[in-house]
Coordinates of C-alpha atoms and ligand atoms in Angstrom, one line a residue:
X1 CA 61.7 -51.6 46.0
X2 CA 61.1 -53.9 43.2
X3 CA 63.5 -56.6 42.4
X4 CA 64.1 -57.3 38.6
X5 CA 66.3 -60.4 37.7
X6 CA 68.0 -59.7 34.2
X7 CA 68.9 -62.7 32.3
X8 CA 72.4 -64.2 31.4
X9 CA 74.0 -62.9 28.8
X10 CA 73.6 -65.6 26.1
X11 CA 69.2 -65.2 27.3
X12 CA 69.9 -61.9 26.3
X13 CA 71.2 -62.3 23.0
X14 CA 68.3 -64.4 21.6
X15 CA 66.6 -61.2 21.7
X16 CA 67.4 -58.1 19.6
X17 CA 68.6 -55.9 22.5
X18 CA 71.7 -56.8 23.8
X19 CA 73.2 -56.7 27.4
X20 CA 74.7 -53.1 27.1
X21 CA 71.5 -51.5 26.6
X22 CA 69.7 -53.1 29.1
X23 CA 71.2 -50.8 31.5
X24 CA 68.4 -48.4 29.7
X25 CA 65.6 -50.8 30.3
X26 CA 66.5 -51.1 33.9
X27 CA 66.9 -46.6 34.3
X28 CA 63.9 -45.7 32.8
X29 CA 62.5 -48.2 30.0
X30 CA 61.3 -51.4 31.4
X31 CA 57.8 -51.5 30.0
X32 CA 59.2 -51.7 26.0
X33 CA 61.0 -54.8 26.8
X34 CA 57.8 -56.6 27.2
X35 CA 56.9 -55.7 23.4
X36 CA 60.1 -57.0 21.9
X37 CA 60.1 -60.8 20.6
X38 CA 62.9 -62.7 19.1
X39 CA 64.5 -61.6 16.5
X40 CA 64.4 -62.9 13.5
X41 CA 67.9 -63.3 12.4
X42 CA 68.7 -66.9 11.8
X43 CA 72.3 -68.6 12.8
X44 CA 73.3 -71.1 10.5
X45 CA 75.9 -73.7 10.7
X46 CA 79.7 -72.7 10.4
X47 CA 81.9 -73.3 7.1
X48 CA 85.3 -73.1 6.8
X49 CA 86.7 -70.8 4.4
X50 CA 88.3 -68.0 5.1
X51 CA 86.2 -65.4 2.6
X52 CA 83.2 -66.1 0.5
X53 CA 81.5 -69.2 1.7
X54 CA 78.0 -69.4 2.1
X55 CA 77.5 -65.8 1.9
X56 CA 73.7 -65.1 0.6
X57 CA 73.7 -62.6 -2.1
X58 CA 72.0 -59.5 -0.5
X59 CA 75.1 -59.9 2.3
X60 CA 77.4 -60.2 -0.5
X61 CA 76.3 -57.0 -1.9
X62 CA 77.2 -55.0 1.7
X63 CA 80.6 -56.5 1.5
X64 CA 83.5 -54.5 -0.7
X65 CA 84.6 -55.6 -3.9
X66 CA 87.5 -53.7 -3.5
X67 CA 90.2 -55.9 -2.2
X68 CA 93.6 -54.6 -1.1
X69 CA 96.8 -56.8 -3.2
X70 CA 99.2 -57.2 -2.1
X71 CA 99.4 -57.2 1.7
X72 CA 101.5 -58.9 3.6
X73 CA 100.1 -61.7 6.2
X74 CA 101.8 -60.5 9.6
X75 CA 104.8 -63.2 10.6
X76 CA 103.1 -62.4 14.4
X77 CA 99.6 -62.0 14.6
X78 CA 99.2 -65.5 11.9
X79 CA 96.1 -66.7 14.0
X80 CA 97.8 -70.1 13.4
X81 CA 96.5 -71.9 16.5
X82 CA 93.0 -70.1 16.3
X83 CA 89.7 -71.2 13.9
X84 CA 88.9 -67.9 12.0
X85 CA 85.0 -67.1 12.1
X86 CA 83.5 -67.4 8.5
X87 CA 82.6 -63.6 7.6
X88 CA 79.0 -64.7 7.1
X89 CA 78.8 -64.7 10.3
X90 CA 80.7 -61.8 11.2
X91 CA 79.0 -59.0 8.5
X92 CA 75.8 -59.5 9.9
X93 CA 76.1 -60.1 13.7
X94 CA 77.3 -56.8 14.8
X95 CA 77.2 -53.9 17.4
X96 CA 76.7 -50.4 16.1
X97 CA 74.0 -48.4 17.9
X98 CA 74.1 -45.8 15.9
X99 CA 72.3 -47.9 13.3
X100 CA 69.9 -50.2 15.8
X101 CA 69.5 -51.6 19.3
X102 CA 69.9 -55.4 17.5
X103 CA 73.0 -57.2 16.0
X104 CA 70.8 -57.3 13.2
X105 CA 71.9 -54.1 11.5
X106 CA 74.0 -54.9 8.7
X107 CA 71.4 -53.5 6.5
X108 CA 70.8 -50.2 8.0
X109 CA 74.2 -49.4 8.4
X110 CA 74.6 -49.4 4.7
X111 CA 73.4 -46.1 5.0
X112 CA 76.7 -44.7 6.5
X113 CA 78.2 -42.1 3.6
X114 CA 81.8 -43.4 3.7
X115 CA 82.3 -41.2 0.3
X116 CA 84.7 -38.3 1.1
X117 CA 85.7 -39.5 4.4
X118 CA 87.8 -37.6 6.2
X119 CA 89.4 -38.6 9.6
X120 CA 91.1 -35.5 11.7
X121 CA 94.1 -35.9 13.8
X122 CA 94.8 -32.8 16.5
X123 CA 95.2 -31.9 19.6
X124 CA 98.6 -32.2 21.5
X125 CA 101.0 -33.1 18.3
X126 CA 103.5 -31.5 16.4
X127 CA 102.0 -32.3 13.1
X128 CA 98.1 -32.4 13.3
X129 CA 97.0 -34.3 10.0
X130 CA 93.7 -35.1 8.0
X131 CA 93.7 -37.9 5.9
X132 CA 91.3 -38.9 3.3
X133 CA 89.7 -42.9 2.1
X134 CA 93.2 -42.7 0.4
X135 CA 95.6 -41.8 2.6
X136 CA 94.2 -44.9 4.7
X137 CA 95.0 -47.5 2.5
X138 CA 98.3 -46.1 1.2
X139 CA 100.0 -43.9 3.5
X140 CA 100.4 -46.4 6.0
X141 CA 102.5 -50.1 4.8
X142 CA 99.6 -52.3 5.5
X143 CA 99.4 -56.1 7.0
X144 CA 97.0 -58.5 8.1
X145 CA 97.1 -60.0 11.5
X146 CA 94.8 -62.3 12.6
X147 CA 93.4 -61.5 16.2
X148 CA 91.1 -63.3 18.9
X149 CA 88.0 -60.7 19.8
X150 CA 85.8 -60.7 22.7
X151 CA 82.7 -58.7 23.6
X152 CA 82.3 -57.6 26.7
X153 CA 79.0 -59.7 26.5
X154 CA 80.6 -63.0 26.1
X155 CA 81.1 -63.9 22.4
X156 CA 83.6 -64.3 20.9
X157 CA 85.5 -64.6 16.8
X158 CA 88.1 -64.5 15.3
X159 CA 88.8 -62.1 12.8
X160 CA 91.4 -61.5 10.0
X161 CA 92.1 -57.6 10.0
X162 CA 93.9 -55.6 7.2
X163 CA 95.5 -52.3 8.8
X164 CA 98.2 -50.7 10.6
X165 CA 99.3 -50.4 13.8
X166 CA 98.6 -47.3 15.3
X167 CA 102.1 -46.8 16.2
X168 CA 102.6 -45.9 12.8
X169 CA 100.1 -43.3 12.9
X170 CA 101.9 -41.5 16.2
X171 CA 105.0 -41.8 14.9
X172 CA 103.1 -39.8 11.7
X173 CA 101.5 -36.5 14.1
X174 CA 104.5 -36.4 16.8
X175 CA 102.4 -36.2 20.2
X176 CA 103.7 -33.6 22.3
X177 CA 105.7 -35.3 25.6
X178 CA 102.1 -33.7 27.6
X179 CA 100.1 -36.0 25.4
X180 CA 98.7 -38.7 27.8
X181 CA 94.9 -39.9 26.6
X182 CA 93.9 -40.1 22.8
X183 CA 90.2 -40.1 22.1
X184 CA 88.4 -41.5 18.9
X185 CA 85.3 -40.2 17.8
X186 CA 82.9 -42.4 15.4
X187 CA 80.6 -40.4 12.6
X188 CA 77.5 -39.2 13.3
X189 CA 74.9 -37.4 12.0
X190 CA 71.1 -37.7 13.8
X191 CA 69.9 -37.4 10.0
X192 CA 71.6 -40.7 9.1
X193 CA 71.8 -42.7 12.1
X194 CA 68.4 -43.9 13.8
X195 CA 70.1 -44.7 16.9
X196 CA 69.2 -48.3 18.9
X197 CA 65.5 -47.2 18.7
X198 CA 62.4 -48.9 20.9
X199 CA 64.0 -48.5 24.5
X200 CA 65.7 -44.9 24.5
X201 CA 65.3 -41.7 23.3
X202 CA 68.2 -41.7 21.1
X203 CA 68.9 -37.8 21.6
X204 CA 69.7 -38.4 25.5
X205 CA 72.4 -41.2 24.4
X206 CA 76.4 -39.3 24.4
X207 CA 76.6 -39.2 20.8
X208 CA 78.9 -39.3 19.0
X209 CA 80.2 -42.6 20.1
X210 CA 84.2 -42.0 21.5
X211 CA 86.6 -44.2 23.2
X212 CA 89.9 -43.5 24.3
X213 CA 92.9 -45.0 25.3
X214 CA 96.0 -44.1 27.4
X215 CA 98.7 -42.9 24.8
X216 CA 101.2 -45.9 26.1
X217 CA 98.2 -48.2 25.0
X218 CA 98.0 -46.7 21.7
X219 CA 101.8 -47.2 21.4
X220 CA 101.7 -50.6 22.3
X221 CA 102.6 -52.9 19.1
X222 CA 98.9 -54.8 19.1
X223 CA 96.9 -51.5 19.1
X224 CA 95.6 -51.7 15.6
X225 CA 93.6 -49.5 12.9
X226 CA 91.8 -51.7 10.5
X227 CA 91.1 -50.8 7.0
X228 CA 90.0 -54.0 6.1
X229 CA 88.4 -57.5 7.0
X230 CA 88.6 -60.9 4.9
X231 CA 91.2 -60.1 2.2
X232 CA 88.9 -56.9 1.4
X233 CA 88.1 -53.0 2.5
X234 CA 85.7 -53.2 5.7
X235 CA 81.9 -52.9 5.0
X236 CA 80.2 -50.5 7.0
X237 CA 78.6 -52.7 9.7
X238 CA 82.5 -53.6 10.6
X239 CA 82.5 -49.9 10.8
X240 CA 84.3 -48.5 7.4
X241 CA 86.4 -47.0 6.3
X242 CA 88.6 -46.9 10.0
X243 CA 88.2 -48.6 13.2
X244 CA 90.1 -49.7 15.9
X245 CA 91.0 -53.3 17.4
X246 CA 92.3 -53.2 20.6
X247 CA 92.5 -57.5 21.0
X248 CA 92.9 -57.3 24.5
X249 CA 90.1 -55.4 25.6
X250 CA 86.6 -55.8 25.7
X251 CA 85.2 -55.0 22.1
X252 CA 83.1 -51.2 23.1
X253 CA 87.0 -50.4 23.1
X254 CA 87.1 -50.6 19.6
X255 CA 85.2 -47.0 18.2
X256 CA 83.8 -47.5 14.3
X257 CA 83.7 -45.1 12.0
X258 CA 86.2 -42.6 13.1
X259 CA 86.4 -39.3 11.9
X260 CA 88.7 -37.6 15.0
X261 CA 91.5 -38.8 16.7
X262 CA 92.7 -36.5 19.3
X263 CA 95.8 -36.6 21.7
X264 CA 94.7 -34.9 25.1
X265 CA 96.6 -34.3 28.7
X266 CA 93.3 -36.1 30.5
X267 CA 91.2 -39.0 30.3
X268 CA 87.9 -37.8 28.3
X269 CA 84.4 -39.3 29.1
X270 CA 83.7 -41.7 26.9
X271 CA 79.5 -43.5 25.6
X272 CA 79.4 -46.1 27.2
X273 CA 81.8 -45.1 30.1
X274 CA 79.6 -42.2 31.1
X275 CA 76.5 -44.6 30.6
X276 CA 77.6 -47.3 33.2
X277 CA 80.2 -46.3 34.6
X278 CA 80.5 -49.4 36.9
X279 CA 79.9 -52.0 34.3
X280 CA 81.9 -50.2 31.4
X281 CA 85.4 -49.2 33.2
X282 CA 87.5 -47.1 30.7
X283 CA 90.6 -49.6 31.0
X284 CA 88.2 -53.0 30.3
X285 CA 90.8 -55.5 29.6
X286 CA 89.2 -58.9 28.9
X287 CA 89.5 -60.5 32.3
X288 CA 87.9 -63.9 33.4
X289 CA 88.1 -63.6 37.1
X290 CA 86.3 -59.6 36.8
X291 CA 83.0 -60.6 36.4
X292 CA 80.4 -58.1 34.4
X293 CA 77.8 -57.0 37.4
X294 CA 75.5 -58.9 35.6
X295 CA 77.0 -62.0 34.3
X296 CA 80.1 -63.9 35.1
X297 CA 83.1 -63.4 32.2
X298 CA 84.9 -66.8 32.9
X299 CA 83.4 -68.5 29.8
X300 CA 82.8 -66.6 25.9
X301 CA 80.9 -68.2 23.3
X302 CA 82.2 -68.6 19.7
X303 CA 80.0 -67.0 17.0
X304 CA 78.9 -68.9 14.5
X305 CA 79.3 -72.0 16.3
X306 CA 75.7 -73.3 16.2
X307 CA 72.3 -72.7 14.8
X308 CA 71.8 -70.2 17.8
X309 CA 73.7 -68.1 20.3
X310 CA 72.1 -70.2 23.1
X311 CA 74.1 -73.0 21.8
X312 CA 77.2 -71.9 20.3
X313 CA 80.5 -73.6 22.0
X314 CA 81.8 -72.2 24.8
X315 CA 85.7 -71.9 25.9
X316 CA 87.4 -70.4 28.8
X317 CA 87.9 -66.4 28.4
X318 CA 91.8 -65.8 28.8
X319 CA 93.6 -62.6 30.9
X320 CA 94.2 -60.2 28.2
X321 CA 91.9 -62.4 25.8
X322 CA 95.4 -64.5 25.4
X323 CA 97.4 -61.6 25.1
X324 CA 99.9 -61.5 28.1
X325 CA 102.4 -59.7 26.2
X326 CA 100.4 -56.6 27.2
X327 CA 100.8 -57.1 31.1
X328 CA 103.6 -54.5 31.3
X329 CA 101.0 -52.0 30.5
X330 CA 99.4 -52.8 33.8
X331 CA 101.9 -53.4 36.6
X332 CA 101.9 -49.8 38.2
Ligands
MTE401 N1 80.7 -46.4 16.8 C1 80.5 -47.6 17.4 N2 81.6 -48.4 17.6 C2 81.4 -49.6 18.2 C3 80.1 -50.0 18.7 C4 79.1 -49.1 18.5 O1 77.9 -49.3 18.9 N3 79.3 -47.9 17.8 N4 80.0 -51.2 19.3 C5 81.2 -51.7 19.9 C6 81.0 -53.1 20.4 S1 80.2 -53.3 21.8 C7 81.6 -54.2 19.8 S2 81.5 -55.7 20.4 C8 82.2 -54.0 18.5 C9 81.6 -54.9 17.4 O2 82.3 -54.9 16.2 P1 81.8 -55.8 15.0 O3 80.3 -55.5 14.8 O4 82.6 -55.4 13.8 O5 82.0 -57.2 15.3 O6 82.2 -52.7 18.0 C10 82.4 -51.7 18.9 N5 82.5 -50.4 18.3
MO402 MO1 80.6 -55.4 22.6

């Protein structure tokens, strides 16, 4: 038996493959890692404000225009204590393996047709509904709540989000009382997304990407569907025009791009669930004392805070990311 010794998390990041898929170097694609180098995205230093600092101009250009007037700063969720993350460091550090393996893919996920989107809502409701890019930003009174986020591999931001809760949205389709799971399905279309590319062969990956969460997690008041990011409509590496923010949990939770959201009487498999089971659990509340099998989650590391992720400041991870309001969910 060979013994192969994986690196930490933050060794992991310096190179464009990040810790999730190394669970696929380690089944059955061990040999490309030697090929890959550094990538060459560059980190540099943090700035302050809130929207449109620094930001070079071919970023710029992947970032709507369209901003949404008018919405209200939650009185909660003010992110008063917390240090947002300038969004030029945000738009183009990013998970999204439908459009590469790297956190380099803000490019290629300009590529996602957001055009006529469309997201479905059926299953166990009273009132299944489809609403369009319109519906989205109007149908729903809209607020921006400024939230703590952690990835499961160890870094951290803090993110302004414009959305709803998805309480709203329930309230909206009337789940049957038999309704216990809801599953959100992200777009795809093998045509327009490469997959991560280099280590897998995309076709054996569980596309499309889904997540779910139990229906009393959904209902919860934090449970949040973002329409928008920095005063503005999301761009498509933060997963326009609808994704979810689930601050508490790990940031897989959190399915871009969504096109179906269904209410079911079971918990579906979900990507990376049925991938790694044992290092993706479907409940993955951020937890410091749970460690990832492969690295420990005590510490996270604030993006942006350095001229690479080897370096950027660390702070102790908090139960529930910090959001303790949430424990109810979990005492059985
Ligand atoms: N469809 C889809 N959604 C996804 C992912 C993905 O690869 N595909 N990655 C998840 C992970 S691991 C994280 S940390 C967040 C990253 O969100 P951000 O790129 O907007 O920061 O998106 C989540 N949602
Ligand atoms: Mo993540």
């Amino acid at each position: 038996m060979v013994l192969i010794r994986f690196p930490k998390p933050w060794q992991v990041e310096s190179q464009p493959i990040t810790s999730e898929t190394t669970y696929w170097h380690r089944r059955r694609f061990l040999k490309n890692m030697i090929g890959f180098g550094l990538g060459a995205t560059t980190f540099p230093s943090i700035s302050c404000s809130r929207s449109g600092d620094d930001i070079d101009p071919a970023l710029k250009k992947t970032l709507s225009q369209r901003t949404l007037p008018g919405v209200k700063r939650s009185a909660i969720y003010t992110g008063n204590d917390l240090r947002v993350t300038p969004e030029s460091e945000t738009s183009r550090y990013n998970n999204f393996y439908e459009f590469g393996g790297t956190k380099n893919i803000w490019q290629a996920a300009q590529s996602l047709p957001t055009d006529s989107w469309k997201v479905e809502v059926t299953g166990l409701v009273n009132r299944s509904r489809t609403y369009d890019l319109d519906d989205l930003t109007t149908k729903f009174p809209l607020e921006e709540r400024i939230y703590r986020f952690r990835c499961v591999e160890a870094w951290a931001m803090v993110v302004p989000w414009l959305g709803f809760p998805m309480r709203s949205l329930i309230k909206d389709v009337d789940p049957k009382s038999n309704a216990k799971f809801v599953r959100f399905t992200t777009f795809y279309d093998p045509q327009v997304c490469p997959g991560p590319g280099g280590w897998t062969d995309t076709a054996s990956l569980p596309w499309p990407y889904t997540e779910s969460l139990r229906i009393d997690e959904m209902a919860h008041d934090l449970a949040f569907f973002a329409v928008g990011i920095y005063g503005h409509l999301l761009p498509k590496q933060h997963g326009a025009p609808l994704r979810m923010v689930i601050p508490w949990k790990y940031g897989f939770k959190g399915a871009k791009s969504i096109v179906k959201i269904e209410f079911m009487n079971f918990q579906p498999p979900t990507f990376w669930n049925t991938l790694a089971p044992n290092e993706y659990g479907f409940e993955a509340n951020v937890n410091p004392d749970v460690p990832h099998p492969r690295w420990s989650q005590a510490e996270e590391r604030l993006l942006g805070t350095g001229v690479h992720p080897a370096v950027w400041e660390r702070q102790p991870t908090l139960l529930y990311n910090g959001y303790s309001e949430v424990a109810p969910l979990y005492r059985s």
